[in-house]
């Protein structure tokens, strides 16, 4: 990171906006398209002011037709443009998933390398409070299961800006997943330009007794749990994956070799989750270093209801994370 005098505190949404605007100034082939991104300044005000600067040919409002504008984005990327396609939520990306998985992800290999698809699909993932089952789902593992895609899930404004700039410059299709609950979060972001490479995890907190791995907004849960553990003399190392395809296994494995214990915290449902994949790779590559089986903390295997009391029970939280750490440390 840079020196503190070169930093300023901005919101998560502002970091994303700066990333897109800087890349659009740098490269005229970059454009933004999605529902309400232009006239309304973005559903979450991420694109505020961008229509005024770049005009309606580069900040493009669409009808409610994800299948259509995702397809336009893929086709334009094949023809040399670098689109940023905003989904109002990734729950709505299911309408366009054929364009992403059968289109964007496959074109490079099916064309024998004649076409690349430098496109970013971005928008919020996961729960955002009382929005009920159809608007509260996590599909990071769905997209990460697809060869040909990269999947990025930032947890703070600094990472969001550096990762989004790198994603826009990437020649592969990138799924860039945010959170409605983070858009107002503030953090230190440098004045000058920087990029964060895709596929490199970040150790957010050093520790020696247990490794806690997470990504996206659930990093808040992981870091709060680490704070609580520290009060009881337990030193937790907290790793932010940042990118869930590709996954930076060496950073995780090296940490587990040091701490000998691991808890993975993830908002998605438990079956075939990112945490499942991590658990397999940890036991595959660090089995002899483990002093306890890896424990996962996922959402319960249920559609997310509307009632806030039930939401609190179903989602990963600090209490369940602390219980998981107690389990791997054999503490009662």
PDB file of N, CA and C in Angstrom, residues 262-329:
ATOM      1  N   UNK A 262      -7.965 -24.954  10.506  1.00  0.00           N
ATOM      2  CA  UNK A 262      -8.592 -24.062   9.530  1.00  0.00           C
ATOM      3  C   UNK A 262     -10.107 -24.078   9.650  1.00  0.00           C
ATOM      4  N   UNK A 263     -10.691 -22.877   9.525  1.00  0.00           N
ATOM      5  CA  UNK A 263     -12.133 -22.684   9.435  1.00  0.00           C
ATOM      6  C   UNK A 263     -12.394 -21.858   8.179  1.00  0.00           C
ATOM      7  N   UNK A 264     -13.344 -22.296   7.349  1.00  0.00           N
ATOM      8  CA  UNK A 264     -13.711 -21.560   6.136  1.00  0.00           C
ATOM      9  C   UNK A 264     -15.125 -21.006   6.322  1.00  0.00           C
ATOM     10  N   UNK A 265     -15.288 -19.698   6.124  1.00  0.00           N
ATOM     11  CA  UNK A 265     -16.578 -19.044   6.334  1.00  0.00           C
ATOM     12  C   UNK A 265     -17.078 -18.506   4.993  1.00  0.00           C
ATOM     13  N   UNK A 266     -18.282 -18.926   4.598  1.00  0.00           N
ATOM     14  CA  UNK A 266     -18.799 -18.576   3.267  1.00  0.00           C
ATOM     15  C   UNK A 266     -20.314 -18.466   3.331  1.00  0.00           C
ATOM     16  N   UNK A 267     -20.870 -17.486   2.603  1.00  0.00           N
ATOM     17  CA  UNK A 267     -22.318 -17.264   2.655  1.00  0.00           C
ATOM     18  C   UNK A 267     -23.121 -18.285   1.861  1.00  0.00           C
ATOM     19  N   UNK A 268     -22.515 -18.949   0.904  1.00  0.00           N
ATOM     20  CA  UNK A 268     -23.266 -19.843   0.014  1.00  0.00           C
ATOM     21  C   UNK A 268     -23.786 -21.072   0.752  1.00  0.00           C
ATOM     22  N   UNK A 269     -24.718 -21.770   0.082  1.00  0.00           N
ATOM     23  CA  UNK A 269     -25.181 -23.063   0.595  1.00  0.00           C
ATOM     24  C   UNK A 269     -24.014 -24.049   0.638  1.00  0.00           C
ATOM     25  N   UNK A 270     -24.096 -25.071   1.526  1.00  0.00           N
ATOM     26  CA  UNK A 270     -22.912 -25.913   1.749  1.00  0.00           C
ATOM     27  C   UNK A 270     -22.536 -26.873   0.618  1.00  0.00           C
ATOM     28  N   UNK A 271     -23.513 -27.380  -0.144  1.00  0.00           N
ATOM     29  CA  UNK A 271     -23.177 -28.399  -1.132  1.00  0.00           C
ATOM     30  C   UNK A 271     -22.410 -27.796  -2.305  1.00  0.00           C
ATOM     31  N   UNK A 272     -21.245 -28.365  -2.620  1.00  0.00           N
ATOM     32  CA  UNK A 272     -20.439 -27.942  -3.769  1.00  0.00           C
ATOM     33  C   UNK A 272     -20.087 -26.462  -3.714  1.00  0.00           C
ATOM     34  N   UNK A 273     -19.760 -25.980  -2.532  1.00  0.00           N
ATOM     35  CA  UNK A 273     -19.431 -24.571  -2.338  1.00  0.00           C
ATOM     36  C   UNK A 273     -17.936 -24.333  -2.529  1.00  0.00           C
ATOM     37  N   UNK A 274     -17.529 -23.065  -2.523  1.00  0.00           N
ATOM     38  CA  UNK A 274     -16.101 -22.738  -2.542  1.00  0.00           C
ATOM     39  C   UNK A 274     -15.421 -23.355  -1.321  1.00  0.00           C
ATOM     40  N   UNK A 275     -16.117 -23.347  -0.183  1.00  0.00           N
ATOM     41  CA  UNK A 275     -15.552 -23.920   1.042  1.00  0.00           C
ATOM     42  C   UNK A 275     -15.317 -25.424   0.904  1.00  0.00           C
ATOM     43  N   UNK A 276     -16.167 -26.120   0.140  1.00  0.00           N
ATOM     44  CA  UNK A 276     -15.952 -27.552  -0.118  1.00  0.00           C
ATOM     45  C   UNK A 276     -14.635 -27.768  -0.845  1.00  0.00           C
ATOM     46  N   UNK A 277     -14.415 -26.952  -1.862  1.00  0.00           N
ATOM     47  CA  UNK A 277     -13.210 -27.056  -2.683  1.00  0.00           C
ATOM     48  C   UNK A 277     -11.964 -26.750  -1.855  1.00  0.00           C
ATOM     49  N   UNK A 278     -12.053 -25.709  -1.040  1.00  0.00           N
ATOM     50  CA  UNK A 278     -10.924 -25.362  -0.164  1.00  0.00           C
ATOM     51  C   UNK A 278     -10.615 -26.501   0.799  1.00  0.00           C
ATOM     52  N   UNK A 279     -11.667 -27.060   1.401  1.00  0.00           N
ATOM     53  CA  UNK A 279     -11.472 -28.139   2.372  1.00  0.00           C
ATOM     54  C   UNK A 279     -10.778 -29.334   1.727  1.00  0.00           C
ATOM     55  N   UNK A 280     -11.208 -29.701   0.523  1.00  0.00           N
ATOM     56  CA  UNK A 280     -10.556 -30.802  -0.185  1.00  0.00           C
ATOM     57  C   UNK A 280      -9.074 -30.509  -0.415  1.00  0.00           C
ATOM     58  N   UNK A 281      -8.773 -29.313  -0.917  1.00  0.00           N
ATOM     59  CA  UNK A 281      -7.383 -28.993  -1.255  1.00  0.00           C
ATOM     60  C   UNK A 281      -6.499 -28.873  -0.024  1.00  0.00           C
ATOM     61  N   UNK A 282      -7.068 -28.414   1.083  1.00  0.00           N
ATOM     62  CA  UNK A 282      -6.283 -28.342   2.316  1.00  0.00           C
ATOM     63  C   UNK A 282      -5.934 -29.751   2.794  1.00  0.00           C
ATOM     64  N   UNK A 283      -6.926 -30.651   2.798  1.00  0.00           N
ATOM     65  CA  UNK A 283      -6.598 -32.016   3.231  1.00  0.00           C
ATOM     66  C   UNK A 283      -5.692 -32.726   2.228  1.00  0.00           C
ATOM     67  N   UNK A 284      -5.784 -32.330   0.951  1.00  0.00           N
ATOM     68  CA  UNK A 284      -4.930 -32.956  -0.075  1.00  0.00           C
ATOM     69  C   UNK A 284      -3.483 -32.512   0.058  1.00  0.00           C
ATOM     70  N   UNK A 285      -3.259 -31.228   0.375  1.00  0.00           N
ATOM     71  CA  UNK A 285      -1.909 -30.680   0.330  1.00  0.00           C
ATOM     72  C   UNK A 285      -1.318 -30.332   1.695  1.00  0.00           C
ATOM     73  N   UNK A 286      -2.147 -30.391   2.745  1.00  0.00           N
ATOM     74  CA  UNK A 286      -1.613 -30.067   4.075  1.00  0.00           C
ATOM     75  C   UNK A 286      -2.100 -31.058   5.124  1.00  0.00           C
ATOM     76  N   UNK A 287      -2.435 -32.266   4.695  1.00  0.00           N
ATOM     77  CA  UNK A 287      -3.013 -33.260   5.604  1.00  0.00           C
ATOM     78  C   UNK A 287      -2.117 -33.517   6.813  1.00  0.00           C
ATOM     79  N   UNK A 288      -0.837 -33.686   6.565  1.00  0.00           N
ATOM     80  CA  UNK A 288       0.084 -34.023   7.654  1.00  0.00           C
ATOM     81  C   UNK A 288       0.311 -32.881   8.632  1.00  0.00           C
ATOM     82  N   UNK A 289      -0.162 -31.693   8.268  1.00  0.00           N
ATOM     83  CA  UNK A 289      -0.002 -30.521   9.147  1.00  0.00           C
ATOM     84  C   UNK A 289      -1.247 -30.251   9.990  1.00  0.00           C
ATOM     85  N   UNK A 290      -2.366 -30.894   9.646  1.00  0.00           N
ATOM     86  CA  UNK A 290      -3.626 -30.600  10.325  1.00  0.00           C
ATOM     87  C   UNK A 290      -3.693 -31.274  11.692  1.00  0.00           C
ATOM     88  N   UNK A 291      -4.058 -30.488  12.707  1.00  0.00           N
ATOM     89  CA  UNK A 291      -4.293 -31.029  14.049  1.00  0.00           C
ATOM     90  C   UNK A 291      -5.774 -31.270  14.297  1.00  0.00           C
ATOM     91  N   UNK A 292      -6.613 -30.908  13.327  1.00  0.00           N
ATOM     92  CA  UNK A 292      -8.056 -31.133  13.428  1.00  0.00           C
ATOM     93  C   UNK A 292      -8.644 -31.076  12.028  1.00  0.00           C
ATOM     94  N   UNK A 293      -9.780 -31.738  11.807  1.00  0.00           N
ATOM     95  CA  UNK A 293     -10.447 -31.603  10.510  1.00  0.00           C
ATOM     96  C   UNK A 293     -10.835 -30.146  10.246  1.00  0.00           C
ATOM     97  N   UNK A 294     -10.806 -29.753   8.972  1.00  0.00           N
ATOM     98  CA  UNK A 294     -11.262 -28.415   8.595  1.00  0.00           C
ATOM     99  C   UNK A 294     -12.767 -28.320   8.856  1.00  0.00           C
ATOM    100  N   UNK A 295     -13.201 -27.183   9.381  1.00  0.00           N
ATOM    101  CA  UNK A 295     -14.627 -26.957   9.634  1.00  0.00           C
ATOM    102  C   UNK A 295     -15.109 -25.795   8.765  1.00  0.00           C
ATOM    103  N   UNK A 296     -16.296 -25.983   8.162  1.00  0.00           N
ATOM    104  CA  UNK A 296     -16.885 -24.940   7.328  1.00  0.00           C
ATOM    105  C   UNK A 296     -18.053 -24.278   8.057  1.00  0.00           C
ATOM    106  N   UNK A 297     -18.215 -22.982   7.799  1.00  0.00           N
ATOM    107  CA  UNK A 297     -19.394 -22.250   8.264  1.00  0.00           C
ATOM    108  C   UNK A 297     -20.072 -21.686   7.016  1.00  0.00           C
ATOM    109  N   UNK A 298     -21.193 -22.280   6.642  1.00  0.00           N
ATOM    110  CA  UNK A 298     -21.948 -21.833   5.471  1.00  0.00           C
ATOM    111  C   UNK A 298     -23.322 -21.348   5.899  1.00  0.00           C
ATOM    112  N   UNK A 299     -24.081 -20.807   4.946  1.00  0.00           N
ATOM    113  CA  UNK A 299     -25.500 -20.597   5.201  1.00  0.00           C
ATOM    114  C   UNK A 299     -26.164 -21.956   5.365  1.00  0.00           C
ATOM    115  N   UNK A 300     -27.227 -22.009   6.153  1.00  0.00           N
ATOM    116  CA  UNK A 300     -27.977 -23.251   6.256  1.00  0.00           C
ATOM    117  C   UNK A 300     -28.587 -23.580   4.896  1.00  0.00           C
ATOM    118  N   UNK A 301     -28.866 -24.858   4.674  1.00  0.00           N
ATOM    119  CA  UNK A 301     -29.268 -25.352   3.353  1.00  0.00           C
ATOM    120  C   UNK A 301     -30.755 -25.064   3.095  1.00  0.00           C
ATOM    121  N   UNK A 302     -31.086 -23.778   3.047  1.00  0.00           N
ATOM    122  CA  UNK A 302     -32.470 -23.333   2.904  1.00  0.00           C
ATOM    123  C   UNK A 302     -32.532 -22.079   2.038  1.00  0.00           C
ATOM    124  N   UNK A 303     -33.622 -21.873   1.288  1.00  0.00           N
ATOM    125  CA  UNK A 303     -33.822 -20.555   0.674  1.00  0.00           C
ATOM    126  C   UNK A 303     -33.916 -19.502   1.784  1.00  0.00           C
ATOM    127  N   UNK A 304     -33.352 -18.340   1.547  1.00  0.00           N
ATOM    128  CA  UNK A 304     -33.350 -17.318   2.602  1.00  0.00           C
ATOM    129  C   UNK A 304     -34.748 -16.719   2.751  1.00  0.00           C
ATOM    130  N   UNK A 305     -35.304 -16.769   3.947  1.00  0.00           N
ATOM    131  CA  UNK A 305     -36.647 -16.217   4.154  1.00  0.00           C
ATOM    132  C   UNK A 305     -36.613 -14.696   4.288  1.00  0.00           C
ATOM    133  N   UNK A 306     -37.795 -14.133   4.480  1.00  0.00           N
ATOM    134  CA  UNK A 306     -37.924 -12.680   4.615  1.00  0.00           C
ATOM    135  C   UNK A 306     -37.662 -12.225   6.056  1.00  0.00           C
ATOM    136  N   UNK A 307     -38.104 -13.000   7.023  1.00  0.00           N
ATOM    137  CA  UNK A 307     -38.066 -12.572   8.420  1.00  0.00           C
ATOM    138  C   UNK A 307     -36.634 -12.369   8.909  1.00  0.00           C
ATOM    139  N   UNK A 308     -36.331 -11.203   9.470  1.00  0.00           N
ATOM    140  CA  UNK A 308     -34.946 -10.925   9.900  1.00  0.00           C
ATOM    141  C   UNK A 308     -34.449 -11.876  10.985  1.00  0.00           C
ATOM    142  N   UNK A 309     -35.343 -12.363  11.843  1.00  0.00           N
ATOM    143  CA  UNK A 309     -34.920 -13.307  12.882  1.00  0.00           C
ATOM    144  C   UNK A 309     -34.434 -14.615  12.264  1.00  0.00           C
ATOM    145  N   UNK A 310     -35.096 -15.049  11.192  1.00  0.00           N
ATOM    146  CA  UNK A 310     -34.678 -16.280  10.512  1.00  0.00           C
ATOM    147  C   UNK A 310     -33.408 -16.056   9.690  1.00  0.00           C
ATOM    148  N   UNK A 311     -33.286 -14.865   9.089  1.00  0.00           N
ATOM    149  CA  UNK A 311     -32.070 -14.539   8.341  1.00  0.00           C
ATOM    150  C   UNK A 311     -30.852 -14.658   9.254  1.00  0.00           C
ATOM    151  N   UNK A 312     -30.958 -14.137  10.471  1.00  0.00           N
ATOM    152  CA  UNK A 312     -29.843 -14.172  11.419  1.00  0.00           C
ATOM    153  C   UNK A 312     -29.438 -15.607  11.757  1.00  0.00           C
ATOM    154  N   UNK A 313     -30.402 -16.506  11.788  1.00  0.00           N
ATOM    155  CA  UNK A 313     -30.112 -17.902  12.112  1.00  0.00           C
ATOM    156  C   UNK A 313     -29.427 -18.605  10.940  1.00  0.00           C
ATOM    157  N   UNK A 314     -29.844 -18.276   9.719  1.00  0.00           N
ATOM    158  CA  UNK A 314     -29.400 -19.019   8.538  1.00  0.00           C
ATOM    159  C   UNK A 314     -28.019 -18.595   8.055  1.00  0.00           C
ATOM    160  N   UNK A 315     -27.707 -17.300   8.119  1.00  0.00           N
ATOM    161  CA  UNK A 315     -26.444 -16.811   7.556  1.00  0.00           C
ATOM    162  C   UNK A 315     -25.263 -17.073   8.485  1.00  0.00           C
ATOM    163  N   UNK A 316     -24.053 -17.179   7.926  1.00  0.00           N
ATOM    164  CA  UNK A 316     -22.855 -17.264   8.775  1.00  0.00           C
ATOM    165  C   UNK A 316     -22.775 -16.025   9.667  1.00  0.00           C
ATOM    166  N   UNK A 317     -22.380 -16.226  10.906  1.00  0.00           N
ATOM    167  CA  UNK A 317     -22.236 -15.098  11.820  1.00  0.00           C
ATOM    168  C   UNK A 317     -21.037 -15.319  12.735  1.00  0.00           C
ATOM    169  N   UNK A 318     -20.764 -14.345  13.569  1.00  0.00           N
ATOM    170  CA  UNK A 318     -19.586 -14.415  14.436  1.00  0.00           C
ATOM    171  C   UNK A 318     -19.717 -15.576  15.420  1.00  0.00           C
ATOM    172  N   UNK A 319     -20.907 -15.750  15.987  1.00  0.00           N
ATOM    173  CA  UNK A 319     -21.101 -16.823  16.977  1.00  0.00           C
ATOM    174  C   UNK A 319     -20.789 -18.191  16.388  1.00  0.00           C
ATOM    175  N   UNK A 320     -21.327 -18.471  15.197  1.00  0.00           N
ATOM    176  CA  UNK A 320     -21.079 -19.775  14.568  1.00  0.00           C
ATOM    177  C   UNK A 320     -19.608 -19.934  14.184  1.00  0.00           C
ATOM    178  N   UNK A 321     -18.974 -18.826  13.796  1.00  0.00           N
ATOM    179  CA  UNK A 321     -17.542 -18.878  13.453  1.00  0.00           C
ATOM    180  C   UNK A 321     -16.709 -19.186  14.690  1.00  0.00           C
ATOM    181  N   UNK A 322     -17.033 -18.560  15.808  1.00  0.00           N
ATOM    182  CA  UNK A 322     -16.314 -18.835  17.064  1.00  0.00           C
ATOM    183  C   UNK A 322     -16.511 -20.289  17.491  1.00  0.00           C
ATOM    184  N   UNK A 323     -17.707 -20.807  17.304  1.00  0.00           N
ATOM    185  CA  UNK A 323     -17.960 -22.213  17.643  1.00  0.00           C
ATOM    186  C   UNK A 323     -17.125 -23.146  16.764  1.00  0.00           C
ATOM    187  N   UNK A 324     -16.979 -22.775  15.486  1.00  0.00           N
ATOM    188  CA  UNK A 324     -16.166 -23.591  14.575  1.00  0.00           C
ATOM    189  C   UNK A 324     -14.697 -23.582  15.005  1.00  0.00           C
ATOM    190  N   UNK A 325     -14.210 -22.409  15.423  1.00  0.00           N
ATOM    191  CA  UNK A 325     -12.823 -22.321  15.903  1.00  0.00           C
ATOM    192  C   UNK A 325     -12.650 -23.154  17.178  1.00  0.00           C
ATOM    193  N   UNK A 326     -13.621 -23.102  18.073  1.00  0.00           N
ATOM    194  CA  UNK A 326     -13.554 -23.930  19.286  1.00  0.00           C
ATOM    195  C   UNK A 326     -13.482 -25.412  18.923  1.00  0.00           C
ATOM    196  N   UNK A 327     -14.224 -25.787  17.865  1.00  0.00           N
ATOM    197  CA  UNK A 327     -14.219 -27.185  17.431  1.00  0.00           C
ATOM    198  C   UNK A 327     -12.843 -27.620  16.936  1.00  0.00           C
ATOM    199  N   UNK A 328     -12.216 -26.814  16.095  1.00  0.00           N
ATOM    200  CA  UNK A 328     -10.912 -27.218  15.549  1.00  0.00           C
ATOM    201  C   UNK A 328      -9.793 -27.079  16.606  1.00  0.00           C
ATOM    202  N   UNK A 329     -10.048 -26.328  17.662  1.00  0.00           N
ATOM    203  CA  UNK A 329      -9.049 -26.200  18.739  1.00  0.00           C
ATOM    204  C   UNK A 329      -9.384 -27.115  19.925  1.00  0.00           C
TER     205      UNK A 329
END
